[in-house]
XYZ file of C-alpha atoms in Angstrom:
462
model
C 25.910 -50.228 -25.181
C 29.420 -51.477 -24.335
C 30.206 -51.532 -20.640
C 33.555 -49.771 -19.954
C 36.256 -51.469 -17.889
C 36.940 -49.438 -14.746
C 40.443 -50.538 -13.809
C 43.582 -48.403 -13.524
C 41.879 -45.302 -14.901
C 41.390 -41.669 -14.005
C 37.652 -40.907 -13.581
C 36.415 -37.933 -15.600
C 35.497 -34.975 -13.396
C 32.321 -34.211 -15.344
C 31.126 -37.753 -16.027
C 27.926 -38.659 -14.202
C 27.958 -42.424 -14.778
C 27.966 -44.708 -11.754
C 31.460 -46.060 -12.443
C 33.135 -42.642 -12.516
C 31.086 -41.441 -9.547
C 32.117 -44.453 -7.495
C 35.732 -44.128 -8.581
C 35.857 -40.489 -7.505
C 34.344 -41.503 -4.173
C 36.998 -44.168 -3.605
C 39.829 -41.778 -4.499
C 38.426 -39.088 -2.211
C 38.429 -41.518 0.731
C 42.002 -42.592 0.089
C 41.369 -45.663 -2.055
C 43.167 -46.829 -5.157
C 41.659 -47.810 -8.488
C 43.518 -51.105 -8.301
C 42.110 -52.105 -4.908
C 40.957 -55.710 -5.207
C 37.556 -55.151 -3.643
C 36.675 -52.501 -6.212
C 37.831 -54.677 -9.078
C 35.624 -57.505 -7.910
C 32.610 -55.211 -7.510
C 33.030 -53.730 -10.972
C 33.614 -57.162 -12.466
C 30.205 -58.220 -11.135
C 28.631 -55.236 -12.859
C 30.378 -55.956 -16.139
C 29.403 -59.632 -16.057
C 25.794 -58.795 -15.352
C 25.782 -56.417 -18.315
C 24.516 -53.541 -16.238
C 24.174 -50.433 -18.360
C 25.803 -47.548 -16.509
C 24.161 -44.233 -17.134
C 20.754 -43.022 -16.047
C 19.814 -44.310 -12.608
C 23.493 -44.833 -11.937
C 23.295 -43.440 -8.432
C 21.499 -46.521 -7.221
C 24.061 -48.780 -8.842
C 26.885 -46.797 -7.270
C 25.360 -47.341 -3.857
C 25.127 -51.068 -4.560
C 28.873 -51.289 -4.962
C 29.602 -48.803 -2.204
C 31.912 -49.066 0.772
C 30.843 -52.512 1.938
C 31.593 -54.108 -1.402
C 34.699 -52.100 -2.158
C 36.219 -52.617 1.250
C 36.520 -48.856 1.825
C 34.564 -46.193 3.659
C 32.631 -43.210 2.442
C 34.169 -39.829 3.299
C 33.489 -39.159 6.983
C 33.139 -42.839 7.904
C 35.810 -44.447 10.052
C 37.788 -47.115 8.242
C 39.433 -48.469 11.361
C 39.214 -46.898 14.797
C 42.690 -48.149 15.699
C 44.188 -46.936 12.429
C 43.033 -43.357 13.012
C 44.249 -43.038 16.595
C 47.622 -41.552 17.482
C 50.282 -42.890 17.003
C 48.799 -45.113 14.300
C 48.576 -43.087 11.085
C 45.624 -42.572 8.815
C 46.851 -44.320 5.704
C 45.153 -42.621 2.801
C 47.670 -41.959 0.075
C 47.763 -40.825 -3.518
C 48.801 -42.966 -6.461
C 52.037 -43.015 -8.422
C 52.458 -39.829 -10.392
C 54.884 -37.135 -11.510
C 56.180 -34.242 -9.473
C 54.165 -31.046 -9.422
C 55.621 -27.687 -10.358
C 54.987 -24.255 -8.797
C 51.817 -23.797 -10.851
C 50.394 -27.106 -9.689
C 50.904 -28.704 -13.092
C 52.672 -32.014 -13.498
C 56.393 -31.680 -14.106
C 58.253 -33.884 -16.551
C 59.988 -36.760 -14.764
C 63.585 -37.681 -15.548
C 65.176 -41.090 -14.988
C 63.495 -42.672 -11.969
C 66.608 -44.042 -10.230
C 68.829 -41.282 -8.885
C 72.005 -41.775 -6.871
C 72.021 -40.373 -3.335
C 73.805 -40.861 -0.017
C 72.325 -41.818 3.332
C 73.250 -38.419 4.746
C 71.368 -36.710 1.928
C 68.302 -38.903 2.549
C 68.197 -38.051 6.260
C 68.856 -34.359 5.636
C 65.969 -34.174 3.169
C 63.724 -35.976 5.668
C 64.658 -33.468 8.370
C 63.587 -30.547 6.177
C 59.950 -31.657 6.231
C 60.139 -32.232 9.994
C 61.516 -28.712 10.527
C 58.922 -27.212 8.185
C 56.049 -29.105 9.840
C 54.657 -30.152 6.468
C 50.927 -30.892 6.944
C 49.627 -34.287 5.860
C 47.582 -34.451 2.671
C 47.043 -37.041 -0.033
C 46.020 -34.351 -2.496
C 48.374 -31.424 -1.879
C 51.992 -31.114 -2.995
C 54.788 -29.421 -1.083
C 56.971 -26.749 -2.672
C 59.482 -29.416 -3.755
C 56.776 -31.110 -5.883
C 56.212 -34.153 -3.674
C 52.798 -35.288 -2.433
C 52.294 -34.685 1.287
C 51.506 -38.268 2.325
C 53.675 -41.099 3.666
C 54.824 -42.446 0.303
C 55.334 -38.965 -1.143
C 57.571 -38.227 1.845
C 59.762 -41.272 1.184
C 59.802 -40.448 -2.540
C 61.158 -37.023 -1.585
C 63.723 -38.352 0.901
C 65.025 -40.890 -1.621
C 65.109 -38.232 -4.331
C 62.866 -40.128 -6.729
C 61.883 -38.338 -9.916
C 58.173 -38.846 -9.215
C 55.650 -39.561 -6.469
C 55.297 -43.252 -5.648
C 52.949 -45.091 -3.278
C 53.253 -48.104 -0.976
C 52.411 -50.395 -3.872
C 55.366 -49.221 -5.980
C 58.150 -48.103 -3.624
C 59.528 -51.657 -3.390
C 60.310 -51.507 -7.126
C 63.053 -48.983 -6.342
C 64.507 -50.976 -3.459
C 66.045 -54.265 -2.363
C 64.553 -56.369 0.430
C 66.922 -56.668 3.412
C 66.719 -58.052 6.956
C 65.805 -55.934 9.966
C 69.295 -56.498 11.373
C 70.726 -54.838 8.256
C 68.705 -51.637 8.621
C 70.683 -48.425 8.297
C 69.611 -44.764 8.226
C 67.881 -44.023 4.939
C 66.275 -47.474 4.602
C 62.508 -47.904 4.980
C 60.014 -50.137 6.751
C 57.089 -50.761 4.412
C 53.697 -52.357 4.941
C 51.529 -52.603 1.846
C 48.164 -54.320 2.082
C 47.410 -55.411 -1.510
C 43.845 -56.514 -0.751
C 42.921 -53.055 0.495
C 45.691 -50.431 0.461
C 43.653 -48.010 2.585
C 43.639 -50.363 5.594
C 47.014 -50.161 7.317
C 49.369 -49.567 4.378
C 52.131 -47.242 5.522
C 55.845 -46.547 5.106
C 58.383 -44.976 7.475
C 61.975 -43.900 7.007
C 64.486 -45.575 9.323
C 66.658 -43.000 11.110
C 68.782 -45.235 13.345
C 68.450 -47.390 16.466
C 67.617 -45.672 19.761
C 69.910 -47.993 21.716
C 71.987 -51.149 21.501
C 69.021 -53.479 22.161
C 67.533 -52.685 18.704
C 64.016 -52.846 20.125
C 63.136 -49.324 18.975
C 64.333 -46.844 16.380
C 63.946 -43.258 15.218
C 61.227 -43.102 12.583
C 60.766 -40.244 10.138
C 57.220 -40.390 8.784
C 54.425 -38.361 7.253
C 51.211 -38.733 9.261
C 48.385 -36.503 10.390
C 48.670 -33.722 11.358
C 52.247 -33.244 10.073
C 55.675 -34.786 9.509
C 57.203 -36.204 12.666
C 60.391 -37.775 14.008
C 60.064 -39.953 17.103
C 61.196 -43.124 18.814
C 59.093 -46.038 17.551
C 58.983 -49.699 18.620
C 60.317 -52.183 16.079
C 58.766 -52.529 13.602
C 55.722 -50.303 14.192
C 52.906 -49.589 16.638
C 50.494 -51.918 14.801
C 50.865 -54.653 12.167
C 54.483 -54.898 13.315
C 55.148 -58.292 11.741
C 53.953 -57.078 8.333
C 56.490 -54.268 7.944
C 59.297 -55.248 5.574
C 62.720 -53.528 5.473
C 63.919 -52.203 2.109
C 67.036 -50.399 0.896
C 66.916 -47.884 -1.938
C 68.788 -49.218 -4.965
C 70.354 -45.827 -5.648
C 71.951 -45.339 -2.217
C 75.721 -44.875 -2.212
C 78.451 -44.389 0.383
C 78.875 -45.568 3.946
C 76.218 -45.762 6.625
C 75.318 -42.733 8.728
C 76.272 -43.278 12.341
C 73.414 -42.198 14.602
C 74.351 -42.259 18.315
C 71.940 -44.115 20.570
C 70.810 -43.028 24.005
C 72.452 -46.021 25.651
C 75.832 -45.443 24.024
C 78.566 -43.782 26.033
C 79.616 -40.590 24.209
C 82.853 -40.998 22.328
C 83.193 -44.758 22.717
C 80.209 -46.593 21.255
C 80.369 -48.807 24.357
C 77.281 -50.563 25.693
C 76.211 -50.294 29.329
C 78.128 -52.780 31.412
C 81.347 -52.595 29.382
C 84.675 -51.306 30.653
C 84.095 -47.838 29.227
C 80.712 -47.334 30.863
C 80.669 -44.629 33.572
C 79.380 -46.085 36.811
C 82.015 -48.801 36.730
C 84.824 -46.389 37.554
C 86.199 -45.925 34.025
C 86.264 -42.705 32.039
C 83.980 -42.342 29.024
C 85.933 -42.195 25.803
C 89.026 -40.058 26.262
C 87.965 -38.750 29.659
C 86.497 -35.446 30.741
C 85.485 -32.733 28.323
C 87.350 -29.595 29.436
C 85.120 -27.358 27.296
C 81.846 -28.493 28.894
C 82.671 -30.035 32.287
C 83.260 -26.760 34.129
C 80.011 -25.709 35.811
C 78.509 -22.934 33.637
C 76.051 -21.549 36.201
C 72.309 -22.033 36.617
C 71.523 -19.608 33.800
C 72.752 -22.240 31.300
C 69.762 -24.418 32.178
C 66.009 -24.057 32.309
C 63.223 -23.110 29.862
C 64.562 -21.452 26.739
C 68.146 -22.684 27.195
C 69.779 -24.082 24.058
C 73.506 -24.754 24.379
C 76.263 -27.354 24.667
C 75.924 -27.582 28.449
C 72.370 -28.918 28.176
C 73.689 -31.588 25.807
C 76.501 -32.425 28.226
C 74.040 -32.663 31.119
C 71.939 -35.170 29.172
C 75.050 -37.204 28.315
C 76.118 -37.325 31.963
C 72.650 -38.233 33.224
C 72.335 -40.951 30.548
C 75.481 -42.634 31.859
C 74.124 -42.572 35.413
C 70.954 -44.551 34.721
C 68.887 -41.801 33.086
C 69.008 -42.916 29.463
C 65.280 -43.702 29.476
C 64.596 -39.961 29.780
C 66.178 -39.409 26.370
C 64.545 -41.711 23.793
C 65.938 -39.569 20.957
C 69.357 -38.924 22.468
C 70.915 -35.870 24.147
C 69.998 -32.547 22.537
C 71.026 -28.931 23.230
C 67.521 -27.575 23.819
C 66.290 -27.765 27.426
C 62.970 -29.522 27.934
C 61.000 -31.219 30.694
C 62.927 -34.464 30.277
C 66.123 -32.687 31.371
C 64.383 -31.444 34.493
C 62.890 -34.832 35.324
C 66.184 -36.650 34.760
C 68.067 -34.139 36.920
C 65.470 -34.431 39.679
C 65.629 -38.244 39.552
C 69.404 -38.031 40.047
C 68.978 -35.581 42.934
C 66.340 -37.763 44.618
C 68.683 -40.723 44.289
C 71.196 -38.817 46.427
C 68.561 -38.601 49.153
C 67.949 -34.880 48.609
C 64.506 -33.389 49.171
C 62.664 -30.121 48.672
C 64.614 -27.303 47.031
C 67.677 -29.561 46.772
C 65.732 -31.790 44.342
C 64.135 -29.130 42.136
C 65.366 -30.589 38.834
C 67.795 -27.719 38.195
C 71.481 -28.690 38.118
C 73.296 -26.620 40.719
C 77.050 -26.811 41.369
C 76.653 -29.787 43.746
C 74.646 -31.796 41.233
C 77.057 -30.928 38.432
C 80.132 -31.862 40.514
C 78.754 -35.329 41.299
C 77.938 -35.910 37.634
C 81.272 -34.863 36.111
C 83.347 -36.606 38.809
C 81.215 -39.769 38.571
C 80.503 -39.700 42.281
C 77.295 -40.129 44.234
C 74.538 -42.624 43.560
C 73.232 -43.531 40.120
C 69.572 -42.881 39.357
C 67.549 -45.406 41.331
C 65.723 -47.736 38.946
C 68.020 -46.808 36.065
C 70.626 -49.014 34.379
C 72.177 -49.687 37.780
C 71.417 -48.993 41.404
C 73.434 -47.210 44.089
C 77.103 -47.952 43.882
C 76.800 -49.303 40.358
C 75.131 -52.565 41.475
C 72.546 -54.031 39.164
C 68.936 -53.620 40.212
C 66.526 -56.559 40.006
C 63.009 -55.728 38.838
C 60.189 -57.225 40.937
C 57.778 -59.572 39.172
C 54.860 -57.912 37.409
C 51.704 -58.669 39.463
C 49.166 -58.265 36.651
C 47.034 -55.447 35.258
C 44.109 -56.231 37.559
C 45.842 -54.568 40.519
C 45.902 -51.190 38.765
C 42.254 -50.381 38.182
C 39.808 -47.893 39.744
C 38.657 -49.094 43.139
C 41.558 -51.509 43.653
C 43.937 -51.217 46.606
C 47.124 -53.179 47.271
C 50.776 -52.934 48.208
C 51.616 -53.156 44.499
C 50.065 -49.735 43.924
C 52.233 -48.288 46.702
C 55.298 -49.994 45.241
C 54.480 -48.599 41.814
C 53.969 -45.081 43.171
C 57.217 -45.043 45.108
C 59.130 -46.153 42.023
C 57.479 -43.441 39.971
C 58.623 -40.853 42.504
C 62.159 -42.253 42.452
C 62.226 -42.027 38.688
C 61.002 -38.428 38.727
C 57.397 -39.077 37.680
C 55.537 -38.207 40.878
C 54.414 -34.647 40.188
C 50.706 -35.545 40.210
C 50.803 -36.831 43.802
C 49.359 -34.290 46.249
C 50.093 -36.836 49.006
C 51.317 -40.375 49.186
C 51.733 -42.492 47.153
C 49.452 -44.982 48.847
C 47.831 -48.386 48.263
C 44.578 -47.124 46.646
C 44.765 -46.736 42.861
C 44.000 -43.124 41.946
C 43.926 -40.753 39.008
C 47.259 -39.376 40.233
C 48.781 -42.843 39.825
C 47.379 -43.115 36.311
C 48.630 -39.690 35.248
C 52.110 -40.358 36.594
C 52.257 -43.696 34.767
C 51.025 -41.957 31.615
C 53.866 -39.409 31.866
C 56.390 -42.240 32.210
C 54.933 -44.076 29.210
C 55.037 -40.939 27.070
C 58.697 -40.496 28.007
C 59.319 -43.889 26.384
C 58.027 -42.453 23.115
C 54.691 -44.254 23.376
C 51.432 -42.639 22.294
C 47.738 -43.452 22.067
C 46.628 -46.701 23.712
C 50.249 -47.519 24.547
C 50.302 -44.518 26.931
C 46.948 -44.904 28.681
C 48.354 -44.655 32.210
C 47.700 -48.282 33.147
C 50.949 -50.210 33.733
C 51.346 -53.320 31.596
C 54.273 -55.749 31.818
C 56.558 -53.648 29.578
C 55.827 -50.442 31.515
C 56.564 -52.317 34.746
C 59.802 -53.773 33.396
C 61.120 -50.427 32.209
C 60.046 -48.625 35.358
C 61.942 -51.046 37.624
C 64.759 -51.983 35.209
């Protein structure tokens, strides 16, 4: 009997031979028929002249997950790769779009012209719809609901691609050249199910270019969030690409550290806090105090956006990793409270709700900047104390560094978990307050565990 070659093939649904059974298992766990480990395992079988057929179950087990470099369904491939914010990276293979009936649709020419604005707008549709992640299902637009299907949709490709083929439709660029609509791609050719992922670049979060807005398809659904350059894990392996069919000028995405209307960086002549007006000066339509009813849970209006802009220019930009937005959320309250505390107010005067006094100081650029923000009181630069080391912030430890940390958290508006203090003994309240600060930076998972590392310390005191 001739041994079939199991490479780049679609396993028959009703075939009981060991090769097809193993191939279906690999596909179900997110593997690819061209994964190198599987090729090597099948090559050993072919060389040995093993007859696949009866008794195939035992042979399939012999070339199971350990040999193929993948995991059986239900087995963890990589504990780090399945934890938020690191995505689970199963993905389907290259294939056509799927029509309303679930049948494959005929693909036209693969390279379609599109603009950066169109790419971002398509990406936003999945975010708004909360498209659930799946490597097997297809959204109503015909694109597969995994990371590469998402990029295929945003780029307007005529079919569904995967991390191993997306680069064929793009040109490699440098990270400094990234513009909205480009991608950051990591493809692991030795085992595509371990780490391979692709995200859509949505713009820098600030002038330092250390983080950016990523549009990506991960479990449980499509998301848009601030992400460290180039990614949470395997950062050095992510390569920037530009779609060959993109046309037109770049989309300008404002960053949280940019002064509205000027594009100026903190510390320049147009930066509020130095005595100069932002852009063309005050905004008559939004600088008159609108009343307390314009703020708080459920509020969604231009005054909330203006509040965030004003607070960002007074040292509160770290509260807005994705930029000022019109919908009120907890970050607006925390940023407002941090500004109020910086004025020396206490109690009801520092409740996080912008009253007429708070608003007047913000629009007239008077009062103290947020302590620990871009600048200290009077616009003078603040110097961050040296990081003492992680060992001081562990259960059972007590030191002046814990007190220093707690006081800074309170100044920055992250002290809500303190029933008393802060004090020198490390407590769960300290950890929870640090965790809230880390999450405000856009960090998730192990990066927001509540234990201050050097980067948390630097940002907290910067």
